[in-house]
Amino acid sequence: MKASLLLGILFTIVLDLGAQTDSVTYRPNKFNQLKIVPLPAIGSNPANGWLFGLAPSATWYMGEPSTTKISNFVGNFLYTTKKQWIFSSRSNIFSNENKLIFMGDWRYFLTSQFTYGLGSKAPNELDFNPNQGGSLWGKQGMDFSLIRFYETILKRIGDSKFYLGLGYHLDIHSKIENYNDAASDFNPIYSHDAYNSSLGFDLDRYTLSGVSLNGVMENRDKAVSPYEKNFAWIQYKINPAFLGSDQSSSLLMLDYRHYINLREQRKRNLIALWGFGNFVVSGDVPYMSLPSITWDMFGRSGRGYAQGRFRGENMVYGEAEWRFPLQQNKETFGGTIFLNAASFSSKTDNEKLFSKINPGYGVGFRVMINKQNRTTIAADYGFGQKGNSGFYLNINESF
């Protein structure tokens, strides 16, 4: 109840702040150069299989384009070949003259996902984990529901590229059921249940509710598909029990992205670099709320592995991608070659960060459907270790 009440209060504040900013500063051209792409969606990734439905995308300016960065919204209303329902919206909205940024990540999932245990050493094949009292380790099925509401409001510091702000973050996992056909003949202890039981969390439902302190440097030319400069985000998230969390905890997230032009005359030919870290600083968080691969805001990390393939108390991730045009004088078609690596720690298995690193690599094809706003359809195939691989079909660049 406390979490739901705070969610409603914050949502009202967000709407009120947005209305105040628009009415005072830029009412005449609130949706200047609005571009809506109401795409029927056909997507794919290892965790969901093929996805079908609608994926509306919109880009627009909340102020004069010469002084205001482009805002973007991506929604998903999808059903998958694995009998999952995916409803989500992600937004990055810049008010007039970039005075405020609103960053939103809202989700409702009725879904399933394989989980493998904690740490970078968790195997593909089903096994028993001696450090968890003989619980299962390796590929285990899980059905669950997720309600997520993340909203962050950032205010620009003077005329600089730096922003400070507050956020509210709510995750409710429920209807959690583990399964594995290979282990059905005996009464197994699943990795999820062994971890949660050892720390006093429920096995079928838990809540993480908290506020965050945020610092952002936004220096990219276009957030949806940058050609140059950089972006940095530091977030310290506090999840106290009095806001609805099952147990008090805190997490630190670090995100840095850099874009290096290889040809000034053709800025689409570039190297993109991404460094990402997510760390449990204090307390304990339930299993599905631990840092995990491909659970970043847009679900783009770890190409070559399924979402949730690796999970742990601490996570470090890095990626490099070469993006290049495939036409001499046009921007319609492009390609990418990427390389990534991730490492996870696990206190329960005494595994330290960087004791094992899991690399991924692959190639991609790009179709730019709106040159002015750089709206792009992205198709990638990634390869990981020990037979992990996947096809990914999305809108806009991975980062």
mmCIF file of C-alpha atoms in Angstrom:
data_model
loop_
_atom_site.group_PDB
_atom_site.id
_atom_site.type_symbol
_atom_site.label_atom_id
_atom_site.label_comp_id
_atom_site.label_asym_id
_atom_site.label_seq_id
_atom_site.Cartn_x
_atom_site.Cartn_y
_atom_site.Cartn_z
ATOM 1 C CA MET A 1 0.000 0.000 0.000
ATOM 2 C CA LYS A 2 2.775 2.420 0.881
ATOM 3 C CA ALA A 3 4.542 1.714 -2.404
ATOM 4 C CA SER A 4 1.327 2.119 -4.412
ATOM 5 C CA LEU A 5 0.484 5.369 -2.644
ATOM 6 C CA LEU A 6 3.935 6.840 -3.293
ATOM 7 C CA LEU A 7 3.755 5.699 -6.918
ATOM 8 C CA GLY A 8 0.483 7.572 -7.364
ATOM 9 C CA ILE A 9 1.804 10.699 -5.660
ATOM 10 C CA LEU A 10 4.978 10.745 -7.768
ATOM 11 C CA PHE A 11 3.026 10.140 -10.976
ATOM 12 C CA THR A 12 0.859 13.163 -10.134
ATOM 13 C CA ILE A 13 3.988 15.254 -9.477
ATOM 14 C CA VAL A 14 5.522 14.173 -12.797
ATOM 15 C CA LEU A 15 2.401 15.166 -14.727
ATOM 16 C CA ASP A 16 2.176 18.454 -12.835
ATOM 17 C CA LEU A 17 5.820 19.346 -13.426
ATOM 18 C CA GLY A 18 5.508 18.514 -17.105
ATOM 19 C CA ALA A 19 2.382 20.618 -17.439
ATOM 20 C CA GLN A 20 3.948 23.552 -15.611
ATOM 21 C CA THR A 21 7.087 23.464 -17.731
ATOM 22 C CA ASP A 22 5.166 23.239 -21.004
ATOM 23 C CA SER A 23 2.623 25.934 -20.136
ATOM 24 C CA VAL A 24 5.226 28.425 -19.019
ATOM 25 C CA THR A 25 7.920 27.884 -21.613
ATOM 26 C CA TYR A 26 6.679 26.283 -24.799
ATOM 27 C CA ARG A 27 2.943 25.903 -25.249
ATOM 28 C CA PRO A 28 2.722 26.960 -28.967
ATOM 29 C CA ASN A 29 4.946 24.169 -30.367
ATOM 30 C CA LYS A 30 4.683 21.497 -27.739
ATOM 31 C CA PHE A 31 5.035 18.657 -30.263
ATOM 32 C CA ASN A 32 7.193 20.346 -32.861
ATOM 33 C CA GLN A 33 8.094 17.964 -35.717
ATOM 34 C CA LEU A 34 6.285 15.043 -34.076
ATOM 35 C CA LYS A 35 7.041 11.781 -35.889
ATOM 36 C CA ILE A 36 5.027 8.700 -34.945
ATOM 37 C CA VAL A 37 5.890 5.254 -36.270
ATOM 38 C CA PRO A 38 2.913 2.959 -35.411
ATOM 39 C CA LEU A 39 4.828 -0.162 -36.413
ATOM 40 C CA PRO A 40 3.234 -3.579 -36.392
ATOM 41 C CA ALA A 41 5.926 -5.374 -34.451
ATOM 42 C CA ILE A 42 7.820 -8.496 -35.338
ATOM 43 C CA GLY A 43 10.779 -8.944 -33.020
ATOM 44 C CA SER A 44 13.031 -11.659 -31.728
ATOM 45 C CA ASN A 45 15.427 -12.420 -28.885
ATOM 46 C CA PRO A 46 16.509 -15.584 -27.061
ATOM 47 C CA ALA A 47 14.411 -14.998 -23.926
ATOM 48 C CA ASN A 48 11.099 -14.369 -25.692
ATOM 49 C CA GLY A 49 11.418 -16.133 -29.039
ATOM 50 C CA TRP A 50 9.451 -14.319 -31.739
ATOM 51 C CA LEU A 51 7.315 -11.382 -30.643
ATOM 52 C CA PHE A 52 4.235 -10.092 -32.475
ATOM 53 C CA GLY A 53 2.073 -7.060 -31.817
ATOM 54 C CA LEU A 54 2.497 -3.301 -31.911
ATOM 55 C CA ALA A 55 5.603 -1.258 -31.161
ATOM 56 C CA PRO A 56 4.716 2.423 -31.500
ATOM 57 C CA SER A 57 7.673 4.781 -31.587
ATOM 58 C CA ALA A 58 7.612 8.570 -31.470
ATOM 59 C CA THR A 59 10.176 11.362 -31.705
ATOM 60 C CA TRP A 60 9.466 15.052 -31.243
ATOM 61 C CA TYR A 61 10.820 18.351 -29.904
ATOM 62 C CA MET A 62 9.396 20.031 -26.810
ATOM 63 C CA GLY A 63 10.997 23.309 -27.851
ATOM 64 C CA GLU A 64 12.867 25.008 -30.658
ATOM 65 C CA PRO A 65 14.959 22.257 -32.360
ATOM 66 C CA SER A 66 18.058 24.441 -32.459
ATOM 67 C CA THR A 67 18.125 24.637 -28.637
ATOM 68 C CA THR A 68 16.225 21.512 -27.583
ATOM 69 C CA LYS A 69 17.248 17.854 -27.920
ATOM 70 C CA ILE A 70 14.859 15.434 -29.535
ATOM 71 C CA SER A 71 12.556 13.428 -27.233
ATOM 72 C CA ASN A 72 11.719 9.815 -27.880
ATOM 73 C CA PHE A 73 9.239 7.169 -26.786
ATOM 74 C CA VAL A 74 9.174 3.450 -27.541
ATOM 75 C CA GLY A 75 6.223 1.240 -26.583
ATOM 76 C CA ASN A 76 5.592 -2.492 -26.837
ATOM 77 C CA PHE A 77 2.294 -4.404 -26.839
ATOM 78 C CA LEU A 78 3.430 -7.916 -27.664
ATOM 79 C CA TYR A 79 2.636 -11.617 -27.505
ATOM 80 C CA THR A 80 5.430 -14.129 -27.961
ATOM 81 C CA THR A 81 5.869 -17.645 -29.279
ATOM 82 C CA LYS A 82 6.704 -18.628 -25.680
ATOM 83 C CA LYS A 83 3.179 -17.587 -24.597
ATOM 84 C CA GLN A 84 4.321 -14.380 -22.892
ATOM 85 C CA TRP A 85 2.605 -10.988 -22.744
ATOM 86 C CA ILE A 86 4.900 -7.940 -22.860
ATOM 87 C CA PHE A 87 3.568 -4.423 -22.245
ATOM 88 C CA SER A 88 6.134 -1.660 -21.793
ATOM 89 C CA SER A 89 7.045 1.930 -22.495
ATOM 90 C CA ARG A 90 10.417 3.642 -22.332
ATOM 91 C CA SER A 91 10.819 7.385 -22.750
ATOM 92 C CA ASN A 92 13.525 10.018 -22.726
ATOM 93 C CA ILE A 93 11.873 13.459 -22.838
ATOM 94 C CA PHE A 94 13.684 16.817 -22.987
ATOM 95 C CA SER A 95 11.708 19.924 -22.057
ATOM 96 C CA ASN A 96 12.195 23.264 -23.802
ATOM 97 C CA GLU A 97 15.898 24.239 -23.987
ATOM 98 C CA ASN A 98 16.750 20.954 -22.229
ATOM 99 C CA LYS A 99 15.967 22.390 -18.806
ATOM 100 C CA LEU A 100 14.429 19.120 -17.604
ATOM 101 C CA ILE A 101 14.782 15.462 -18.587
ATOM 102 C CA PHE A 102 12.089 12.881 -17.842
ATOM 103 C CA MET A 103 13.318 9.275 -18.042
ATOM 104 C CA GLY A 104 10.624 6.608 -17.842
ATOM 105 C CA ASP A 105 10.614 2.809 -17.812
ATOM 106 C CA TRP A 106 7.185 1.246 -17.252
ATOM 107 C CA ARG A 107 6.500 -2.482 -17.703
ATOM 108 C CA TYR A 108 3.885 -5.140 -17.144
ATOM 109 C CA PHE A 109 5.033 -8.662 -17.983
ATOM 110 C CA LEU A 110 3.246 -11.992 -17.821
ATOM 111 C CA THR A 111 6.270 -13.941 -18.814
ATOM 112 C CA SER A 112 8.763 -16.736 -18.347
ATOM 113 C CA GLN A 113 12.525 -16.918 -18.379
ATOM 114 C CA PHE A 114 15.308 -19.395 -17.828
ATOM 115 C CA THR A 115 17.561 -18.712 -14.872
ATOM 116 C CA TYR A 116 20.905 -20.361 -14.181
ATOM 117 C CA GLY A 117 22.035 -19.433 -10.673
ATOM 118 C CA LEU A 118 24.379 -16.656 -9.613
ATOM 119 C CA GLY A 119 27.785 -15.590 -10.874
ATOM 120 C CA SER A 120 29.642 -15.783 -14.169
ATOM 121 C CA LYS A 121 30.440 -19.475 -13.660
ATOM 122 C CA ALA A 122 26.812 -20.652 -13.655
ATOM 123 C CA PRO A 123 26.712 -23.480 -16.237
ATOM 124 C CA ASN A 124 24.378 -24.008 -19.160
ATOM 125 C CA GLU A 125 23.624 -27.606 -18.222
ATOM 126 C CA LEU A 126 21.546 -28.563 -15.199
ATOM 127 C CA ASP A 127 23.737 -29.522 -12.241
ATOM 128 C CA PHE A 128 23.862 -29.340 -8.446
ATOM 129 C CA ASN A 129 25.496 -26.420 -6.657
ATOM 130 C CA PRO A 130 27.616 -27.602 -3.703
ATOM 131 C CA ASN A 131 27.754 -24.051 -2.282
ATOM 132 C CA GLN A 132 23.955 -23.866 -2.065
ATOM 133 C CA GLY A 133 23.268 -27.075 -0.157
ATOM 134 C CA GLY A 134 22.908 -29.168 -3.277
ATOM 135 C CA SER A 135 20.352 -26.881 -4.946
ATOM 136 C CA LEU A 136 20.015 -26.863 -8.719
ATOM 137 C CA TRP A 137 22.497 -24.935 -10.836
ATOM 138 C CA GLY A 138 22.264 -24.303 -14.545
ATOM 139 C CA LYS A 139 19.218 -23.982 -16.789
ATOM 140 C CA GLN A 140 15.963 -23.762 -14.791
ATOM 141 C CA GLY A 141 12.604 -22.504 -15.981
ATOM 142 C CA MET A 142 10.628 -19.795 -14.230
ATOM 143 C CA ASP A 143 7.201 -18.242 -14.798
ATOM 144 C CA PHE A 144 6.514 -14.858 -13.210
ATOM 145 C CA SER A 145 4.707 -11.543 -13.446
ATOM 146 C CA LEU A 146 6.433 -8.169 -13.212
ATOM 147 C CA ILE A 147 5.093 -4.698 -12.541
ATOM 148 C CA ARG A 148 7.740 -2.010 -12.988
ATOM 149 C CA PHE A 149 7.410 1.754 -12.598
ATOM 150 C CA TYR A 150 10.617 3.766 -12.925
ATOM 151 C CA GLU A 151 10.455 7.540 -13.384
ATOM 152 C CA THR A 152 13.351 9.936 -12.976
ATOM 153 C CA ILE A 153 13.226 13.752 -13.179
ATOM 154 C CA LEU A 154 16.475 15.633 -13.810
ATOM 155 C CA LYS A 155 17.097 19.378 -13.771
ATOM 156 C CA ARG A 156 19.813 21.031 -15.811
ATOM 157 C CA ILE A 157 22.562 22.847 -13.909
ATOM 158 C CA GLY A 158 22.742 26.298 -15.456
ATOM 159 C CA ASP A 159 23.723 26.108 -19.138
ATOM 160 C CA SER A 160 25.928 23.065 -18.670
ATOM 161 C CA LYS A 161 25.549 19.498 -19.945
ATOM 162 C CA PHE A 162 25.060 18.248 -16.377
ATOM 163 C CA TYR A 163 21.811 17.327 -14.625
ATOM 164 C CA LEU A 164 20.824 16.367 -11.084
ATOM 165 C CA GLY A 165 17.573 14.735 -10.100
ATOM 166 C CA LEU A 166 15.450 12.278 -8.172
ATOM 167 C CA GLY A 167 13.687 9.111 -9.184
ATOM 168 C CA TYR A 168 11.216 6.571 -7.884
ATOM 169 C CA HIS A 169 11.597 2.862 -8.688
ATOM 170 C CA LEU A 170 9.134 0.059 -8.068
ATOM 171 C CA ASP A 171 9.481 -3.614 -8.971
ATOM 172 C CA ILE A 172 6.860 -6.168 -7.947
ATOM 173 C CA HIS A 173 7.593 -9.764 -8.895
ATOM 174 C CA SER A 174 4.722 -12.170 -8.283
ATOM 175 C CA LYS A 175 3.225 -15.532 -9.302
ATOM 176 C CA ILE A 176 6.740 -16.999 -9.386
ATOM 177 C CA GLU A 177 6.871 -20.684 -10.257
ATOM 178 C CA ASN A 178 10.008 -22.707 -10.961
ATOM 179 C CA TYR A 179 10.066 -25.769 -13.178
ATOM 180 C CA ASN A 180 12.437 -28.119 -14.944
ATOM 181 C CA ASP A 181 11.356 -31.250 -16.771
ATOM 182 C CA ALA A 182 14.709 -32.967 -16.189
ATOM 183 C CA ALA A 183 14.302 -32.567 -12.418
ATOM 184 C CA SER A 184 10.619 -33.437 -12.180
ATOM 185 C CA ASP A 185 11.166 -36.931 -10.763
ATOM 186 C CA PHE A 186 12.545 -35.641 -7.470
ATOM 187 C CA ASN A 187 11.915 -32.617 -5.286
ATOM 188 C CA PRO A 188 14.610 -30.134 -6.381
ATOM 189 C CA ILE A 189 15.616 -26.903 -4.660
ATOM 190 C CA TYR A 190 15.852 -24.253 -7.352
ATOM 191 C CA SER A 191 18.554 -21.572 -7.391
ATOM 192 C CA HIS A 192 15.943 -18.845 -6.942
ATOM 193 C CA ASP A 193 14.390 -20.554 -3.925
ATOM 194 C CA ALA A 194 17.713 -21.428 -2.283
ATOM 195 C CA TYR A 195 18.914 -17.812 -2.523
ATOM 196 C CA ASN A 196 15.665 -16.233 -1.351
ATOM 197 C CA SER A 197 15.204 -18.695 1.511
ATOM 198 C CA SER A 198 18.719 -18.094 2.802
ATOM 199 C CA LEU A 199 18.041 -14.333 3.032
ATOM 200 C CA GLY A 200 14.471 -14.416 4.297
ATOM 201 C CA PHE A 201 12.607 -13.416 1.105
ATOM 202 C CA ASP A 202 9.346 -14.978 0.000
ATOM 203 C CA LEU A 203 9.527 -17.463 -2.841
ATOM 204 C CA ASP A 204 6.475 -16.432 -4.868
ATOM 205 C CA ARG A 205 6.214 -12.628 -4.455
ATOM 206 C CA TYR A 206 8.454 -9.719 -3.421
ATOM 207 C CA THR A 207 8.722 -5.956 -3.780
ATOM 208 C CA LEU A 208 11.601 -3.549 -4.250
ATOM 209 C CA SER A 209 10.540 0.057 -3.783
ATOM 210 C CA GLY A 210 12.875 3.017 -3.470
ATOM 211 C CA VAL A 211 14.106 6.435 -4.449
ATOM 212 C CA SER A 212 17.252 7.374 -6.306
ATOM 213 C CA LEU A 213 19.750 10.216 -6.496
ATOM 214 C CA ASN A 214 20.918 10.784 -10.068
ATOM 215 C CA GLY A 215 23.661 12.678 -11.852
ATOM 216 C CA VAL A 216 23.677 12.759 -15.657
ATOM 217 C CA MET A 217 25.930 14.267 -18.304
ATOM 218 C CA GLU A 218 23.974 14.389 -21.576
ATOM 219 C CA ASN A 219 26.301 15.379 -24.391
ATOM 220 C CA ARG A 220 25.067 13.173 -27.264
ATOM 221 C CA ASP A 221 23.819 14.806 -30.447
ATOM 222 C CA LYS A 222 20.760 12.481 -30.641
ATOM 223 C CA ALA A 223 20.011 10.016 -27.873
ATOM 224 C CA VAL A 224 18.243 7.459 -30.115
ATOM 225 C CA SER A 225 21.209 7.081 -32.469
ATOM 226 C CA PRO A 226 24.260 9.156 -31.480
ATOM 227 C CA TYR A 227 27.018 9.990 -33.926
ATOM 228 C CA GLU A 228 29.339 11.805 -31.525
ATOM 229 C CA LYS A 229 30.279 12.899 -28.012
ATOM 230 C CA ASN A 230 29.292 11.076 -24.810
ATOM 231 C CA PHE A 231 26.817 10.282 -22.039
ATOM 232 C CA ALA A 232 27.271 9.450 -18.343
ATOM 233 C CA TRP A 233 24.813 8.436 -15.630
ATOM 234 C CA ILE A 234 25.412 7.794 -11.938
ATOM 235 C CA GLN A 235 22.506 6.518 -9.869
ATOM 236 C CA TYR A 236 22.377 5.641 -6.177
ATOM 237 C CA LYS A 237 19.150 3.829 -5.369
ATOM 238 C CA ILE A 238 17.884 3.497 -1.773
ATOM 239 C CA ASN A 239 15.194 0.877 -1.094
ATOM 240 C CA PRO A 240 13.949 1.308 2.493
ATOM 241 C CA ALA A 241 11.447 -1.043 4.066
ATOM 242 C CA PHE A 242 9.162 1.864 5.002
ATOM 243 C CA LEU A 243 8.589 2.556 1.263
ATOM 244 C CA GLY A 244 7.381 -0.981 0.681
ATOM 245 C CA SER A 245 10.564 -2.989 0.069
ATOM 246 C CA ASP A 246 10.629 -6.420 1.680
ATOM 247 C CA GLN A 247 14.060 -5.563 3.118
ATOM 248 C CA SER A 248 16.132 -2.372 3.109
ATOM 249 C CA SER A 249 18.983 -2.185 0.605
ATOM 250 C CA SER A 250 20.862 0.144 -1.721
ATOM 251 C CA LEU A 251 22.375 -0.183 -5.197
ATOM 252 C CA LEU A 252 24.826 1.845 -7.271
ATOM 253 C CA MET A 253 24.607 2.052 -11.072
ATOM 254 C CA LEU A 254 27.303 3.539 -13.341
ATOM 255 C CA ASP A 255 26.709 4.022 -17.081
ATOM 256 C CA TYR A 256 29.119 5.642 -19.557
ATOM 257 C CA ARG A 257 28.899 5.786 -23.384
ATOM 258 C CA HIS A 258 31.325 7.356 -25.850
ATOM 259 C CA TYR A 259 31.091 7.830 -29.622
ATOM 260 C CA ILE A 260 34.215 8.323 -31.768
ATOM 261 C CA ASN A 261 33.900 9.463 -35.390
ATOM 262 C CA LEU A 262 36.181 7.673 -37.823
ATOM 263 C CA ARG A 263 35.392 10.065 -40.700
ATOM 264 C CA GLU A 264 34.335 13.646 -40.077
ATOM 265 C CA GLN A 265 32.693 13.767 -43.508
ATOM 266 C CA ARG A 266 30.618 10.645 -42.731
ATOM 267 C CA LYS A 267 29.690 10.691 -39.076
ATOM 268 C CA ARG A 268 27.745 7.463 -39.322
ATOM 269 C CA ASN A 269 31.116 5.696 -39.541
ATOM 270 C CA LEU A 270 32.014 5.505 -35.849
ATOM 271 C CA ILE A 271 33.130 3.452 -32.884
ATOM 272 C CA ALA A 272 30.618 3.289 -30.010
ATOM 273 C CA LEU A 273 31.831 2.321 -26.522
ATOM 274 C CA TRP A 274 29.703 1.368 -23.515
ATOM 275 C CA GLY A 275 30.724 0.692 -19.924
ATOM 276 C CA PHE A 276 28.092 -0.339 -17.373
ATOM 277 C CA GLY A 277 28.206 -1.380 -13.726
ATOM 278 C CA ASN A 278 25.514 -2.301 -11.217
ATOM 279 C CA PHE A 279 26.362 -3.092 -7.595
ATOM 280 C CA VAL A 280 24.503 -4.040 -4.405
ATOM 281 C CA VAL A 281 26.043 -1.618 -1.889
ATOM 282 C CA SER A 282 24.158 -2.508 1.290
ATOM 283 C CA GLY A 283 21.562 -5.000 2.449
ATOM 284 C CA ASP A 284 20.133 -7.775 0.310
ATOM 285 C CA VAL A 285 17.774 -7.744 -2.658
ATOM 286 C CA PRO A 286 15.582 -10.623 -3.879
ATOM 287 C CA TYR A 287 16.802 -12.909 -6.629
ATOM 288 C CA MET A 288 15.060 -11.389 -9.671
ATOM 289 C CA SER A 289 16.012 -7.859 -8.598
ATOM 290 C CA LEU A 290 19.748 -8.619 -8.611
ATOM 291 C CA PRO A 291 21.875 -7.080 -11.401
ATOM 292 C CA SER A 292 21.458 -9.227 -14.500
ATOM 293 C CA ILE A 293 22.372 -9.313 -18.178
ATOM 294 C CA THR A 294 19.917 -7.594 -20.575
ATOM 295 C CA TRP A 295 17.894 -6.070 -17.733
ATOM 296 C CA ASP A 296 19.142 -2.544 -18.529
ATOM 297 C CA MET A 297 16.504 0.047 -19.438
ATOM 298 C CA PHE A 298 16.159 -0.913 -23.105
ATOM 299 C CA GLY A 299 17.279 -4.520 -22.714
ATOM 300 C CA ARG A 300 20.231 -4.174 -25.093
ATOM 301 C CA SER A 301 23.215 -5.466 -23.120
ATOM 302 C CA GLY A 302 24.689 -8.917 -23.592
ATOM 303 C CA ARG A 303 23.910 -9.694 -27.225
ATOM 304 C CA GLY A 304 24.872 -13.325 -27.618
ATOM 305 C CA TYR A 305 23.096 -14.362 -24.404
ATOM 306 C CA ALA A 306 19.481 -14.625 -23.299
ATOM 307 C CA GLN A 307 18.029 -12.126 -20.835
ATOM 308 C CA GLY A 308 18.836 -13.282 -17.310
ATOM 309 C CA ARG A 309 21.554 -15.717 -18.421
ATOM 310 C CA PHE A 310 23.949 -14.210 -15.844
ATOM 311 C CA ARG A 311 23.015 -12.654 -12.509
ATOM 312 C CA GLY A 312 24.807 -11.662 -9.311
ATOM 313 C CA GLU A 313 25.221 -9.145 -6.497
ATOM 314 C CA ASN A 314 27.645 -7.130 -8.649
ATOM 315 C CA MET A 315 27.893 -6.719 -12.414
ATOM 316 C CA VAL A 316 30.430 -5.109 -14.767
ATOM 317 C CA TYR A 317 29.747 -4.921 -18.501
ATOM 318 C CA GLY A 318 31.598 -3.461 -21.487
ATOM 319 C CA GLU A 319 30.883 -3.265 -25.208
ATOM 320 C CA ALA A 320 32.497 -1.857 -28.350
ATOM 321 C CA GLU A 321 30.678 -1.551 -31.658
ATOM 322 C CA TRP A 322 31.791 -0.386 -35.105
ATOM 323 C CA ARG A 323 28.882 1.253 -36.945
ATOM 324 C CA PHE A 324 29.263 2.037 -40.642
ATOM 325 C CA PRO A 325 27.147 2.963 -43.690
ATOM 326 C CA LEU A 326 26.694 0.451 -46.503
ATOM 327 C CA GLN A 327 26.007 3.053 -49.191
ATOM 328 C CA GLN A 328 28.430 5.601 -50.540
ATOM 329 C CA ASN A 329 26.119 8.614 -50.565
ATOM 330 C CA LYS A 330 22.984 7.491 -48.696
ATOM 331 C CA GLU A 331 22.152 6.698 -45.082
ATOM 332 C CA THR A 332 19.407 4.099 -45.560
ATOM 333 C CA PHE A 333 21.458 0.945 -44.972
ATOM 334 C CA GLY A 334 24.192 0.368 -42.432
ATOM 335 C CA GLY A 335 26.024 -2.384 -40.627
ATOM 336 C CA THR A 336 27.646 -3.112 -37.266
ATOM 337 C CA ILE A 337 30.257 -5.407 -35.775
ATOM 338 C CA PHE A 338 30.220 -5.687 -31.978
ATOM 339 C CA LEU A 339 32.143 -7.259 -29.110
ATOM 340 C CA ASN A 340 31.015 -7.362 -25.473
ATOM 341 C CA ALA A 341 32.029 -8.909 -22.163
ATOM 342 C CA ALA A 342 30.404 -9.267 -18.747
ATOM 343 C CA SER A 343 31.427 -10.416 -15.275
ATOM 344 C CA PHE A 344 29.278 -11.135 -12.207
ATOM 345 C CA SER A 345 30.060 -11.828 -8.585
ATOM 346 C CA SER A 346 28.231 -14.085 -6.149
ATOM 347 C CA LYS A 347 28.631 -13.976 -2.371
ATOM 348 C CA THR A 348 26.797 -17.269 -1.979
ATOM 349 C CA ASP A 349 29.298 -19.003 -4.289
ATOM 350 C CA ASN A 350 32.334 -16.958 -3.161
ATOM 351 C CA GLU A 351 32.877 -15.758 -6.728
ATOM 352 C CA LYS A 352 34.628 -12.411 -7.189
ATOM 353 C CA LEU A 353 34.201 -9.959 -10.042
ATOM 354 C CA PHE A 354 36.484 -10.715 -13.015
ATOM 355 C CA SER A 355 37.300 -14.228 -11.809
ATOM 356 C CA LYS A 356 35.461 -15.245 -14.982
ATOM 357 C CA ILE A 357 34.503 -13.102 -17.982
ATOM 358 C CA ASN A 358 31.842 -14.096 -20.503
ATOM 359 C CA PRO A 359 32.403 -12.556 -23.961
ATOM 360 C CA GLY A 360 29.946 -12.090 -26.811
ATOM 361 C CA TYR A 361 30.297 -10.910 -30.392
ATOM 362 C CA GLY A 362 28.263 -10.538 -33.550
ATOM 363 C CA VAL A 363 27.180 -8.553 -36.580
ATOM 364 C CA GLY A 364 24.171 -6.416 -37.393
ATOM 365 C CA PHE A 365 22.215 -4.769 -40.193
ATOM 366 C CA ARG A 366 20.527 -1.371 -39.989
ATOM 367 C CA VAL A 367 17.696 0.240 -41.986
ATOM 368 C CA MET A 368 17.151 3.950 -41.283
ATOM 369 C CA ILE A 369 13.454 4.663 -41.781
ATOM 370 C CA ASN A 370 13.632 8.334 -40.777
ATOM 371 C CA LYS A 371 16.851 10.134 -41.667
ATOM 372 C CA GLN A 372 16.086 13.397 -39.837
ATOM 373 C CA ASN A 373 15.382 11.724 -36.496
ATOM 374 C CA ARG A 374 17.631 8.686 -37.199
ATOM 375 C CA THR A 375 14.872 6.202 -36.407
ATOM 376 C CA THR A 376 16.389 2.839 -37.290
ATOM 377 C CA ILE A 377 15.354 -0.797 -37.515
ATOM 378 C CA ALA A 378 18.155 -2.947 -36.053
ATOM 379 C CA ALA A 379 18.726 -6.655 -36.741
ATOM 380 C CA ASP A 380 21.646 -8.378 -34.977
ATOM 381 C CA TYR A 381 22.953 -11.890 -34.526
ATOM 382 C CA GLY A 382 25.129 -12.453 -31.470
ATOM 383 C CA PHE A 383 27.260 -15.365 -30.318
ATOM 384 C CA GLY A 384 28.268 -16.174 -26.745
ATOM 385 C CA GLN A 385 30.261 -18.966 -25.148
ATOM 386 C CA LYS A 386 29.305 -22.662 -25.042
ATOM 387 C CA GLY A 387 26.561 -22.557 -27.654
ATOM 388 C CA ASN A 388 24.796 -19.398 -26.472
ATOM 389 C CA SER A 389 23.547 -17.275 -29.375
ATOM 390 C CA GLY A 390 20.553 -15.253 -30.435
ATOM 391 C CA PHE A 391 18.836 -13.158 -33.071
ATOM 392 C CA TYR A 392 17.729 -9.666 -32.037
ATOM 393 C CA LEU A 393 15.284 -7.435 -33.920
ATOM 394 C CA ASN A 394 14.693 -3.995 -32.388
ATOM 395 C CA ILE A 395 14.139 -0.333 -33.119
ATOM 396 C CA ASN A 396 17.014 2.176 -32.802
ATOM 397 C CA GLU A 397 20.630 1.520 -31.947
ATOM 398 C CA SER A 398 21.579 -0.740 -29.043
ATOM 399 C CA PHE A 399 23.166 2.131 -27.091
#
